[in-house]
Amino acid sequence: MSEILPSDGFVDASADRAASADGVAPPTWTCPFCPLLCDDGPTCGLADQRLAALAAVADRAEAVTPRIGGQPARLAEALDAAGALLRRAGQPLLAGWGTDVAGARALYRLACATGAIGDAGADAAASEAQNQALRALQDRGGYTTTLAELRERAERIVFIGSWAPQRAPRLLARALAGRADRPPRLVHLALSGGGEAGPDTVQGLPVDRLVWGDADSDLADLALALKLHVDGRATADRTLAALAADLQASPYAVLVWEPAQLGPHAAPVIERLQQVVARLNRTTRAAAFPVGGGNGALTAQQVHTWLSGLPLRSRIGPRGLEHDPLRYGAAALLADGGVDALLWTGAYPAMAPPASGLPRVLLVSADVAAQPGACGDESDAVVIPVATPGVQHGGHLFRTDTVVLMPLHPAPAAPIGLAGLPSVARVVGDLLALLESPR
């Protein structure tokens, strides 16, 4: 089997523990469990929950033991079975891509070797949200900012539709750090038809909760109406007129949204919101801060684009690289029989594979491997538990603002019983070596 070196992103957790024992401070931990990748010390309820899920199965054999057809097997046997499954496949799908940079690089090489289609995302909604956000960027471009700029300069922070801190719990804690003497104004602009509501205050600051529309309104309507008010082409709606005037008067406004919460037609919503930002930039300063791409999805998109020149939802086949974002979505391919084998990568907790009757290779986190039924019918499946990046091993992930590559280190609270799990990069590298070796 191939050897995975530190340059491939695999770090032995015992090395960090040894360094700490010798009196050398261990590296600052980067939490891998949401798109913010916080590395400033404090954790949140989401991180605690994910670490607890792994700790809860640390002493269970099924959390660390590969399976073939539902029966325990050695890793070498599971790799042989996975290789045979992929060799039989006419058109495999590599889905999930829940890993780090090294794992994504290995998956890309596997896609090249097998002619596979690749699509990332913890589920169909996450995959489609990433695709919609990319389409909006391809069609119109946009103005985005970083977490540091949000913290240092934003005078108005407007959450559009959903309340992003629900899924990125420390977003406002980080955005407000050091801002006691010049706090930004916080606004949550949501539809009147329902959805999640943000709090009335955050760290003592009021949150202006603005409700717009009626039962038939959607976020595309809201984004268009806000754009028209900022353009000065509509004045009838007092709520949006006041918000538009406030945005135009602000030295630096930031619109925050979550592509995964914008609905099935997120692309036109994002385009209209970016038009709002563009219009504001004619007379003042404004930017967008999309929140998403967790569980390695954004990292996979970045890596695939570096290595191939095109995004995910591409096929690497006899005719070269074919990018078809509508045809090559994982959910559609599984639903219409467009593929005949699935390799799922979900190294993060609670990242269970989609239901499918196809022959499958499932690289899953320990909690998913140990949960009865989480991997579906295993009669034609190879299940290989893998280490979680940033918990059992180090590596790198891209933060939600896309320009910051964060280093990962093993978690200080990583369950000892899971320390021997292999990384995705190691498993896929070994699988690729088997596929490329003479039969």
CSV table of C-alpha atoms in Angstrom, one decimal:
chain,number,residue,atom,x,y,z
A,1,MET,CA,0.0,0.0,0.0
A,2,SER,CA,1.1,3.6,-0.6
A,3,GLU,CA,2.5,5.6,2.3
A,4,ILE,CA,0.9,8.9,3.2
A,5,LEU,CA,3.4,11.5,4.1
A,6,PRO,CA,2.9,14.7,6.2
A,7,SER,CA,2.9,16.7,2.9
A,8,ASP,CA,-0.3,14.9,2.0
A,9,GLY,CA,-2.0,16.4,5.0
A,10,PHE,CA,-1.9,13.3,7.3
A,11,VAL,CA,-0.7,14.2,10.8
A,12,ASP,CA,-0.4,11.6,13.6
A,13,ALA,CA,-2.3,12.9,16.7
A,14,SER,CA,0.3,11.3,18.9
A,15,ALA,CA,3.0,13.6,17.6
A,16,ASP,CA,1.1,16.6,18.9
A,17,ARG,CA,0.5,15.0,22.2
A,18,ALA,CA,4.2,14.2,22.5
A,19,ALA,CA,5.1,17.8,21.7
A,20,SER,CA,2.8,19.0,24.5
A,21,ALA,CA,4.3,16.5,26.9
A,22,ASP,CA,7.8,17.9,26.2
A,23,GLY,CA,6.7,21.3,27.2
A,24,VAL,CA,6.1,22.7,23.7
A,25,ALA,CA,2.7,24.3,23.4
A,26,PRO,CA,0.5,22.4,20.9
A,27,PRO,CA,-0.8,24.4,17.9
A,28,THR,CA,-4.0,26.3,18.2
A,29,TRP,CA,-6.9,24.0,17.4
A,30,THR,CA,-9.1,24.9,14.3
A,31,CYS,CA,-12.7,23.6,14.7
A,32,PRO,CA,-13.7,21.9,11.5
A,33,PHE,CA,-17.4,21.6,12.2
A,34,CYS,CA,-18.9,24.7,10.5
A,35,PRO,CA,-17.8,27.0,7.7
A,36,LEU,CA,-16.2,29.6,10.0
A,37,LEU,CA,-13.3,27.2,11.0
A,38,CYS,CA,-12.8,29.1,14.3
A,39,ASP,CA,-9.3,29.1,15.6
A,40,ASP,CA,-9.5,31.7,18.4
A,41,GLY,CA,-10.0,29.4,21.3
A,42,PRO,CA,-13.6,29.3,22.4
A,43,THR,CA,-15.8,26.5,21.0
A,44,CYS,CA,-19.6,26.4,20.6
A,45,GLY,CA,-22.4,24.0,21.1
A,46,LEU,CA,-22.1,22.6,17.6
A,47,ALA,CA,-18.5,21.6,18.2
A,48,ASP,CA,-19.3,20.1,21.6
A,49,GLN,CA,-22.1,18.1,20.0
A,50,ARG,CA,-19.9,16.8,17.2
A,51,LEU,CA,-17.0,15.8,19.5
A,52,ALA,CA,-19.5,14.1,21.8
A,53,ALA,CA,-21.0,12.1,18.9
A,54,LEU,CA,-17.5,10.7,18.1
A,55,ALA,CA,-16.6,10.1,21.8
A,56,ALA,CA,-19.9,8.2,22.3
A,57,VAL,CA,-18.8,5.5,19.8
A,58,ALA,CA,-15.1,5.4,20.6
A,59,ASP,CA,-15.3,2.0,22.3
A,60,ARG,CA,-17.5,0.3,19.7
A,61,ALA,CA,-15.9,-2.1,17.3
A,62,GLU,CA,-18.2,-1.1,14.4
A,63,ALA,CA,-17.0,2.5,14.6
A,64,VAL,CA,-13.5,1.5,13.5
A,65,THR,CA,-13.9,-1.8,11.7
A,66,PRO,CA,-14.4,-2.0,7.9
A,67,ARG,CA,-17.3,-4.1,6.6
A,68,ILE,CA,-17.9,-5.9,3.4
A,69,GLY,CA,-21.6,-6.8,2.8
A,70,GLY,CA,-22.3,-5.9,6.4
A,71,GLN,CA,-19.6,-8.3,7.8
A,72,PRO,CA,-16.5,-7.2,9.6
A,73,ALA,CA,-13.3,-7.2,7.5
A,74,ARG,CA,-9.7,-6.1,7.6
A,75,LEU,CA,-8.8,-2.8,5.9
A,76,ALA,CA,-6.8,-4.5,3.2
A,77,GLU,CA,-9.8,-6.8,2.4
A,78,ALA,CA,-12.1,-3.8,2.3
A,79,LEU,CA,-9.8,-2.0,-0.1
A,80,ASP,CA,-9.6,-5.0,-2.4
A,81,ALA,CA,-13.4,-5.3,-2.4
A,82,ALA,CA,-13.7,-1.5,-3.1
A,83,GLY,CA,-11.3,-1.8,-5.9
A,84,ALA,CA,-13.2,-4.7,-7.5
A,85,LEU,CA,-16.4,-2.8,-7.2
A,86,LEU,CA,-15.0,0.3,-9.0
A,87,ARG,CA,-13.4,-1.9,-11.7
A,88,ARG,CA,-16.9,-3.3,-12.5
A,89,ALA,CA,-18.5,0.1,-12.7
A,90,GLY,CA,-19.2,1.6,-16.1
A,91,GLN,CA,-19.9,5.1,-14.7
A,92,PRO,CA,-19.1,5.7,-11.0
A,93,LEU,CA,-20.1,8.8,-9.0
A,94,LEU,CA,-17.8,10.3,-6.3
A,95,ALA,CA,-20.2,12.2,-4.0
A,96,GLY,CA,-20.0,13.9,-0.7
A,97,TRP,CA,-16.3,14.9,-0.8
A,98,GLY,CA,-16.5,15.4,3.0
A,99,THR,CA,-12.7,15.6,3.6
A,100,ASP,CA,-9.8,18.1,3.6
A,101,VAL,CA,-7.5,19.4,0.9
A,102,ALA,CA,-5.4,16.2,0.9
A,103,GLY,CA,-8.4,14.0,0.7
A,104,ALA,CA,-9.9,16.1,-2.1
A,105,ARG,CA,-6.7,15.9,-4.1
A,106,ALA,CA,-6.7,12.1,-3.7
A,107,LEU,CA,-10.4,11.9,-4.8
A,108,TYR,CA,-9.6,14.0,-7.9
A,109,ARG,CA,-6.9,11.5,-8.9
A,110,LEU,CA,-9.3,8.7,-8.3
A,111,ALA,CA,-11.9,10.4,-10.5
A,112,CYS,CA,-9.3,10.7,-13.3
A,113,ALA,CA,-8.4,7.0,-12.9
A,114,THR,CA,-12.1,5.8,-13.0
A,115,GLY,CA,-13.8,8.3,-15.3
A,116,ALA,CA,-16.1,9.3,-12.4
A,117,ILE,CA,-18.4,12.2,-12.0
A,118,GLY,CA,-17.8,14.3,-8.9
A,119,ASP,CA,-20.3,16.3,-6.8
A,120,ALA,CA,-19.8,17.6,-3.3
A,121,GLY,CA,-22.1,18.3,-0.4
A,122,ALA,CA,-23.3,16.7,2.8
A,123,ASP,CA,-26.7,16.1,1.1
A,124,ALA,CA,-28.7,17.0,-2.0
A,125,ALA,CA,-29.6,20.5,-0.6
A,126,ALA,CA,-26.0,21.4,0.2
A,127,SER,CA,-24.8,20.2,-3.2
A,128,GLU,CA,-27.5,22.2,-5.1
A,129,ALA,CA,-26.8,25.3,-2.9
A,130,GLN,CA,-23.1,25.3,-3.8
A,131,ASN,CA,-24.0,24.8,-7.5
A,132,GLN,CA,-26.5,27.7,-7.4
A,133,ALA,CA,-24.0,30.0,-5.7
A,134,LEU,CA,-21.4,29.1,-8.3
A,135,ARG,CA,-23.8,29.8,-11.2
A,136,ALA,CA,-24.6,33.2,-9.8
A,137,LEU,CA,-20.9,34.0,-9.6
A,138,GLN,CA,-20.3,32.7,-13.1
A,139,ASP,CA,-23.2,34.7,-14.6
A,140,ARG,CA,-22.7,38.1,-12.8
A,141,GLY,CA,-19.7,38.0,-10.5
A,142,GLY,CA,-20.0,39.7,-7.1
A,143,TYR,CA,-18.4,41.6,-4.3
A,144,THR,CA,-17.5,39.5,-1.3
A,145,THR,CA,-15.6,40.3,1.9
A,146,THR,CA,-13.6,38.3,4.5
A,147,LEU,CA,-14.3,37.6,8.1
A,148,ALA,CA,-11.6,40.0,9.1
A,149,GLU,CA,-13.1,42.8,7.1
A,150,LEU,CA,-16.5,42.0,8.5
A,151,ARG,CA,-15.1,42.4,12.0
A,152,GLU,CA,-12.9,45.5,11.3
A,153,ARG,CA,-15.0,47.6,9.0
A,154,ALA,CA,-18.7,46.7,8.8
A,155,GLU,CA,-21.0,49.4,10.0
A,156,ARG,CA,-24.2,47.6,9.0
A,157,ILE,CA,-24.6,43.8,9.0
A,158,VAL,CA,-27.9,42.7,7.3
A,159,PHE,CA,-28.9,39.0,7.5
A,160,ILE,CA,-31.1,38.2,4.5
A,161,GLY,CA,-33.7,35.5,4.9
A,162,SER,CA,-32.3,33.0,7.4
A,163,TRP,CA,-30.4,33.6,10.6
A,164,ALA,CA,-26.9,32.4,9.7
A,165,PRO,CA,-25.6,32.1,13.3
A,166,GLN,CA,-28.0,29.2,13.7
A,167,ARG,CA,-25.6,27.1,11.6
A,168,ALA,CA,-22.4,29.2,12.2
A,169,PRO,CA,-22.8,29.7,16.0
A,170,ARG,CA,-19.9,32.0,16.6
A,171,LEU,CA,-20.3,34.2,13.6
A,172,LEU,CA,-21.4,37.3,15.5
A,173,ALA,CA,-19.0,36.6,18.4
A,174,ARG,CA,-16.2,36.9,15.9
A,175,ALA,CA,-17.7,39.8,13.9
A,176,LEU,CA,-18.2,41.8,17.1
A,177,ALA,CA,-14.9,41.0,18.7
A,178,GLY,CA,-13.1,44.3,19.7
A,179,ARG,CA,-16.1,46.4,18.5
A,180,ALA,CA,-17.4,47.5,21.9
A,181,ASP,CA,-16.6,51.2,21.2
A,182,ARG,CA,-18.0,51.1,17.6
A,183,PRO,CA,-20.5,48.3,17.3
A,184,PRO,CA,-22.2,47.8,13.9
A,185,ARG,CA,-26.0,47.9,13.5
A,186,LEU,CA,-27.5,44.4,13.2
A,187,VAL,CA,-30.5,43.8,10.9
A,188,HIS,CA,-32.4,40.6,10.1
A,189,LEU,CA,-34.6,41.0,7.0
A,190,ALA,CA,-36.9,38.0,6.7
A,191,LEU,CA,-40.1,37.0,4.9
A,192,SER,CA,-43.4,37.4,6.7
A,193,GLY,CA,-44.4,33.9,5.7
A,194,GLY,CA,-42.4,32.3,8.4
A,195,GLY,CA,-38.9,30.8,8.7
A,196,GLU,CA,-36.5,31.1,11.6
A,197,ALA,CA,-36.3,34.2,13.6
A,198,GLY,CA,-33.1,35.7,15.0
A,199,PRO,CA,-32.8,36.9,18.6
A,200,ASP,CA,-33.8,40.4,19.7
A,201,THR,CA,-30.3,41.1,21.0
A,202,VAL,CA,-26.8,39.8,20.5
A,203,GLN,CA,-24.1,40.6,23.1
A,204,GLY,CA,-26.2,43.5,24.3
A,205,LEU,CA,-26.7,44.9,20.8
A,206,PRO,CA,-30.3,45.2,19.5
A,207,VAL,CA,-31.2,43.3,16.3
A,208,ASP,CA,-33.6,45.2,14.1
A,209,ARG,CA,-36.0,42.5,12.9
A,210,LEU,CA,-37.6,43.6,9.6
A,211,VAL,CA,-40.4,41.5,8.1
A,212,TRP,CA,-41.4,41.9,4.5
A,213,GLY,CA,-44.0,40.5,2.0
A,214,ASP,CA,-47.0,38.3,2.3
A,215,ALA,CA,-47.8,34.6,2.3
A,216,ASP,CA,-47.1,34.3,-1.4
A,217,SER,CA,-43.7,36.2,-1.3
A,218,ASP,CA,-40.4,34.4,-1.7
A,219,LEU,CA,-36.8,35.5,-1.3
A,220,ALA,CA,-36.5,36.3,-5.0
A,221,ASP,CA,-39.3,38.8,-4.6
A,222,LEU,CA,-37.6,40.3,-1.5
A,223,ALA,CA,-34.2,40.6,-3.3
A,224,LEU,CA,-35.8,42.3,-6.3
A,225,ALA,CA,-37.8,44.7,-4.2
A,226,LEU,CA,-34.7,45.7,-2.1
A,227,LYS,CA,-32.8,46.2,-5.4
A,228,LEU,CA,-35.5,48.5,-6.8
A,229,HIS,CA,-35.5,50.6,-3.6
A,230,VAL,CA,-31.7,50.9,-3.6
A,231,ASP,CA,-31.9,51.9,-7.2
A,232,GLY,CA,-34.4,54.6,-6.4
A,233,ARG,CA,-37.1,53.0,-8.6
A,234,ALA,CA,-39.5,52.1,-5.8
A,235,THR,CA,-40.6,54.0,-2.7
A,236,ALA,CA,-44.0,52.4,-1.8
A,237,ASP,CA,-42.6,50.0,0.9
A,238,ARG,CA,-41.7,51.8,4.0
A,239,THR,CA,-39.7,48.9,5.5
A,240,LEU,CA,-37.5,48.5,2.4
A,241,ALA,CA,-37.3,52.3,1.7
A,242,ALA,CA,-35.9,52.9,5.2
A,243,LEU,CA,-33.5,50.0,4.9
A,244,ALA,CA,-32.3,51.2,1.5
A,245,ALA,CA,-31.7,54.7,2.8
A,246,ASP,CA,-29.8,53.3,5.8
A,247,LEU,CA,-27.6,51.1,3.5
A,248,GLN,CA,-26.9,54.1,1.2
A,249,ALA,CA,-25.8,56.2,4.3
A,250,SER,CA,-23.6,53.5,5.7
A,251,PRO,CA,-19.8,53.7,5.2
A,252,TYR,CA,-19.6,50.0,4.9
A,253,ALA,CA,-22.6,47.6,4.8
A,254,VAL,CA,-22.4,43.8,4.5
A,255,LEU,CA,-25.2,41.6,3.4
A,256,VAL,CA,-25.1,38.1,4.9
A,257,TRP,CA,-26.9,35.1,3.4
A,258,GLU,CA,-26.7,31.3,3.3
A,259,PRO,CA,-27.0,29.8,-0.2
A,260,ALA,CA,-28.4,26.6,1.3
A,261,GLN,CA,-31.3,28.5,2.9
A,262,LEU,CA,-32.3,30.5,-0.2
A,263,GLY,CA,-34.4,27.7,-1.8
A,264,PRO,CA,-34.2,25.7,-5.0
A,265,HIS,CA,-33.7,28.8,-7.2
A,266,ALA,CA,-30.9,30.5,-5.1
A,267,ALA,CA,-29.0,31.7,-8.2
A,268,PRO,CA,-31.4,34.6,-9.1
A,269,VAL,CA,-31.7,35.6,-5.5
A,270,ILE,CA,-27.9,35.8,-5.1
A,271,GLU,CA,-27.7,37.7,-8.4
A,272,ARG,CA,-30.2,40.3,-7.3
A,273,LEU,CA,-28.5,40.7,-3.9
A,274,GLN,CA,-25.2,41.2,-5.6
A,275,GLN,CA,-26.8,43.9,-7.7
A,276,VAL,CA,-27.8,45.6,-4.5
A,277,VAL,CA,-24.2,45.5,-3.4
A,278,ALA,CA,-23.0,46.7,-6.8
A,279,ARG,CA,-25.4,49.7,-6.7
A,280,LEU,CA,-24.3,50.6,-3.2
A,281,ASN,CA,-20.7,50.6,-4.3
A,282,ARG,CA,-21.3,53.4,-6.7
A,283,THR,CA,-21.6,55.9,-3.8
A,284,THR,CA,-20.4,54.1,-0.7
A,285,ARG,CA,-18.9,50.8,0.2
A,286,ALA,CA,-20.7,47.4,0.6
A,287,ALA,CA,-20.0,43.7,0.3
A,288,ALA,CA,-21.5,40.3,0.7
A,289,PHE,CA,-20.6,37.5,3.1
A,290,PRO,CA,-22.1,34.2,2.0
A,291,VAL,CA,-22.0,31.5,4.7
A,292,GLY,CA,-21.7,27.9,3.5
A,293,GLY,CA,-19.5,25.2,2.1
A,294,GLY,CA,-19.1,23.3,5.3
A,295,ASN,CA,-18.2,19.6,5.7
A,296,GLY,CA,-15.4,20.1,3.1
A,297,ALA,CA,-17.7,21.1,0.2
A,298,LEU,CA,-16.1,24.5,-0.5
A,299,THR,CA,-12.6,22.9,-0.1
A,300,ALA,CA,-13.5,20.2,-2.6
A,301,GLN,CA,-14.7,22.8,-5.1
A,302,GLN,CA,-11.5,24.8,-4.8
A,303,VAL,CA,-9.3,21.7,-5.1
A,304,HIS,CA,-11.2,20.4,-8.1
A,305,THR,CA,-11.0,23.8,-9.9
A,306,TRP,CA,-7.2,24.1,-9.2
A,307,LEU,CA,-6.5,20.7,-10.5
A,308,SER,CA,-8.8,20.5,-13.5
A,309,GLY,CA,-9.7,24.1,-14.4
A,310,LEU,CA,-13.4,23.4,-14.0
A,311,PRO,CA,-15.7,23.0,-11.0
A,312,LEU,CA,-17.3,19.9,-9.6
A,313,ARG,CA,-20.3,18.4,-11.4
A,314,SER,CA,-17.8,17.4,-14.0
A,315,ARG,CA,-17.0,14.1,-15.6
A,316,ILE,CA,-13.4,13.0,-16.4
A,317,GLY,CA,-14.0,10.6,-19.3
A,318,PRO,CA,-12.7,9.5,-22.7
A,319,ARG,CA,-13.6,12.9,-24.2
A,320,GLY,CA,-11.7,14.7,-21.5
A,321,LEU,CA,-13.3,16.9,-18.9
A,322,GLU,CA,-17.0,17.6,-19.3
A,323,HIS,CA,-18.7,20.1,-17.0
A,324,ASP,CA,-22.5,19.9,-16.9
A,325,PRO,CA,-23.9,21.3,-13.6
A,326,LEU,CA,-27.5,20.4,-14.4
A,327,ARG,CA,-27.0,16.9,-15.6
A,328,TYR,CA,-24.2,15.9,-13.2
A,329,GLY,CA,-25.8,16.7,-9.8
A,330,ALA,CA,-25.5,13.6,-7.5
A,331,ALA,CA,-29.2,13.6,-6.6
A,332,ALA,CA,-30.3,13.6,-10.2
A,333,LEU,CA,-27.8,11.0,-11.2
A,334,LEU,CA,-28.9,8.6,-8.4
A,335,ALA,CA,-32.6,9.2,-9.1
A,336,ASP,CA,-32.5,8.6,-12.9
A,337,GLY,CA,-29.9,5.8,-13.0
A,338,GLY,CA,-27.2,7.9,-14.6
A,339,VAL,CA,-24.5,6.1,-12.6
A,340,ASP,CA,-24.0,2.4,-11.7
A,341,ALA,CA,-21.7,2.8,-8.6
A,342,LEU,CA,-21.3,5.3,-5.8
A,343,LEU,CA,-18.2,6.2,-3.7
A,344,TRP,CA,-19.4,8.4,-0.8
A,345,THR,CA,-16.9,10.4,1.3
A,346,GLY,CA,-18.3,11.8,4.5
A,347,ALA,CA,-15.5,12.0,7.1
A,348,TYR,CA,-17.5,14.5,9.3
A,349,PRO,CA,-19.9,13.5,12.0
A,350,ALA,CA,-23.6,13.0,11.0
A,351,MET,CA,-22.6,13.0,7.3
A,352,ALA,CA,-24.6,9.9,6.3
A,353,PRO,CA,-24.6,8.6,2.7
A,354,PRO,CA,-27.7,9.0,0.5
A,355,ALA,CA,-30.1,6.1,0.2
A,356,SER,CA,-29.3,4.1,-2.9
A,357,GLY,CA,-29.5,0.5,-4.1
A,358,LEU,CA,-26.3,0.9,-6.1
A,359,PRO,CA,-23.0,-0.9,-5.3
A,360,ARG,CA,-21.3,1.5,-2.9
A,361,VAL,CA,-18.0,2.3,-1.3
A,362,LEU,CA,-18.7,4.3,1.8
A,363,LEU,CA,-16.0,6.3,3.6
A,364,VAL,CA,-17.8,7.5,6.7
A,365,SER,CA,-17.0,9.0,10.1
A,366,ALA,CA,-17.0,6.8,13.2
A,367,ASP,CA,-20.4,7.9,14.4
A,368,VAL,CA,-22.1,7.1,11.1
A,369,ALA,CA,-20.3,3.8,10.8
A,370,ALA,CA,-21.5,2.8,14.3
A,371,GLN,CA,-25.1,4.0,13.9
A,372,PRO,CA,-27.4,1.1,13.0
A,373,GLY,CA,-29.0,1.6,9.5
A,374,ALA,CA,-27.1,4.9,8.8
A,375,CYS,CA,-25.3,3.3,5.8
A,376,GLY,CA,-28.5,1.7,4.5
A,377,ASP,CA,-28.6,-1.8,3.0
A,378,GLU,CA,-25.0,-3.0,3.1
A,379,SER,CA,-25.5,-6.2,1.1
A,380,ASP,CA,-23.6,-4.7,-1.8
A,381,ALA,CA,-21.5,-2.1,0.0
A,382,VAL,CA,-18.0,-1.7,1.4
A,383,VAL,CA,-18.0,0.5,4.5
A,384,ILE,CA,-14.7,2.0,5.7
A,385,PRO,CA,-14.6,4.2,8.8
A,386,VAL,CA,-12.3,7.1,8.3
A,387,ALA,CA,-10.7,9.8,10.5
A,388,THR,CA,-12.3,13.2,10.8
A,389,PRO,CA,-10.0,16.1,9.7
A,390,GLY,CA,-9.2,18.4,12.6
A,391,VAL,CA,-10.1,15.7,15.1
A,392,GLN,CA,-8.0,12.6,14.5
A,393,HIS,CA,-5.5,14.1,12.0
A,394,GLY,CA,-4.4,17.4,10.6
A,395,GLY,CA,-4.8,19.0,7.2
A,396,HIS,CA,-6.3,22.1,5.6
A,397,LEU,CA,-9.7,23.5,4.9
A,398,PHE,CA,-11.0,26.6,3.1
A,399,ARG,CA,-13.0,29.0,5.3
A,400,THR,CA,-16.4,30.3,4.1
A,401,ASP,CA,-14.9,33.5,2.7
A,402,THR,CA,-12.9,31.4,0.2
A,403,VAL,CA,-9.6,33.2,0.5
A,404,VAL,CA,-8.3,31.8,3.8
A,405,LEU,CA,-6.9,28.3,3.9
A,406,MET,CA,-7.0,27.2,7.6
A,407,PRO,CA,-4.5,24.6,9.0
A,408,LEU,CA,-6.1,21.8,11.0
A,409,HIS,CA,-4.6,19.9,13.9
A,410,PRO,CA,-5.8,17.0,15.9
A,411,ALA,CA,-8.3,18.0,18.5
A,412,PRO,CA,-7.1,18.1,22.1
A,413,ALA,CA,-10.3,16.3,23.1
A,414,ALA,CA,-10.1,13.7,20.3
A,415,PRO,CA,-11.4,10.3,21.4
A,416,ILE,CA,-8.4,8.0,22.0
A,417,GLY,CA,-10.3,5.0,20.8
A,418,LEU,CA,-10.5,6.4,17.3
A,419,ALA,CA,-6.9,7.5,17.0
A,420,GLY,CA,-6.1,4.6,14.6
A,421,LEU,CA,-8.6,5.5,11.9
A,422,PRO,CA,-7.0,6.2,8.5
A,423,SER,CA,-7.5,9.5,6.8
A,424,VAL,CA,-9.4,9.8,3.5
A,425,ALA,CA,-6.2,10.7,1.7
A,426,ARG,CA,-4.6,7.5,2.9
A,427,VAL,CA,-7.6,5.2,2.1
A,428,VAL,CA,-8.2,6.8,-1.4
A,429,GLY,CA,-4.4,6.7,-2.1
A,430,ASP,CA,-4.2,3.0,-1.3
A,431,LEU,CA,-7.3,2.4,-3.3
A,432,LEU,CA,-5.9,4.2,-6.3
A,433,ALA,CA,-2.6,2.2,-6.0
A,434,LEU,CA,-4.7,-1.0,-6.1
A,435,LEU,CA,-6.5,0.2,-9.2
A,436,GLU,CA,-3.3,1.2,-11.0
A,437,SER,CA,-1.5,-2.0,-10.1
A,438,PRO,CA,-1.3,-4.9,-12.6
A,439,ARG,CA,-4.1,-7.5,-12.0
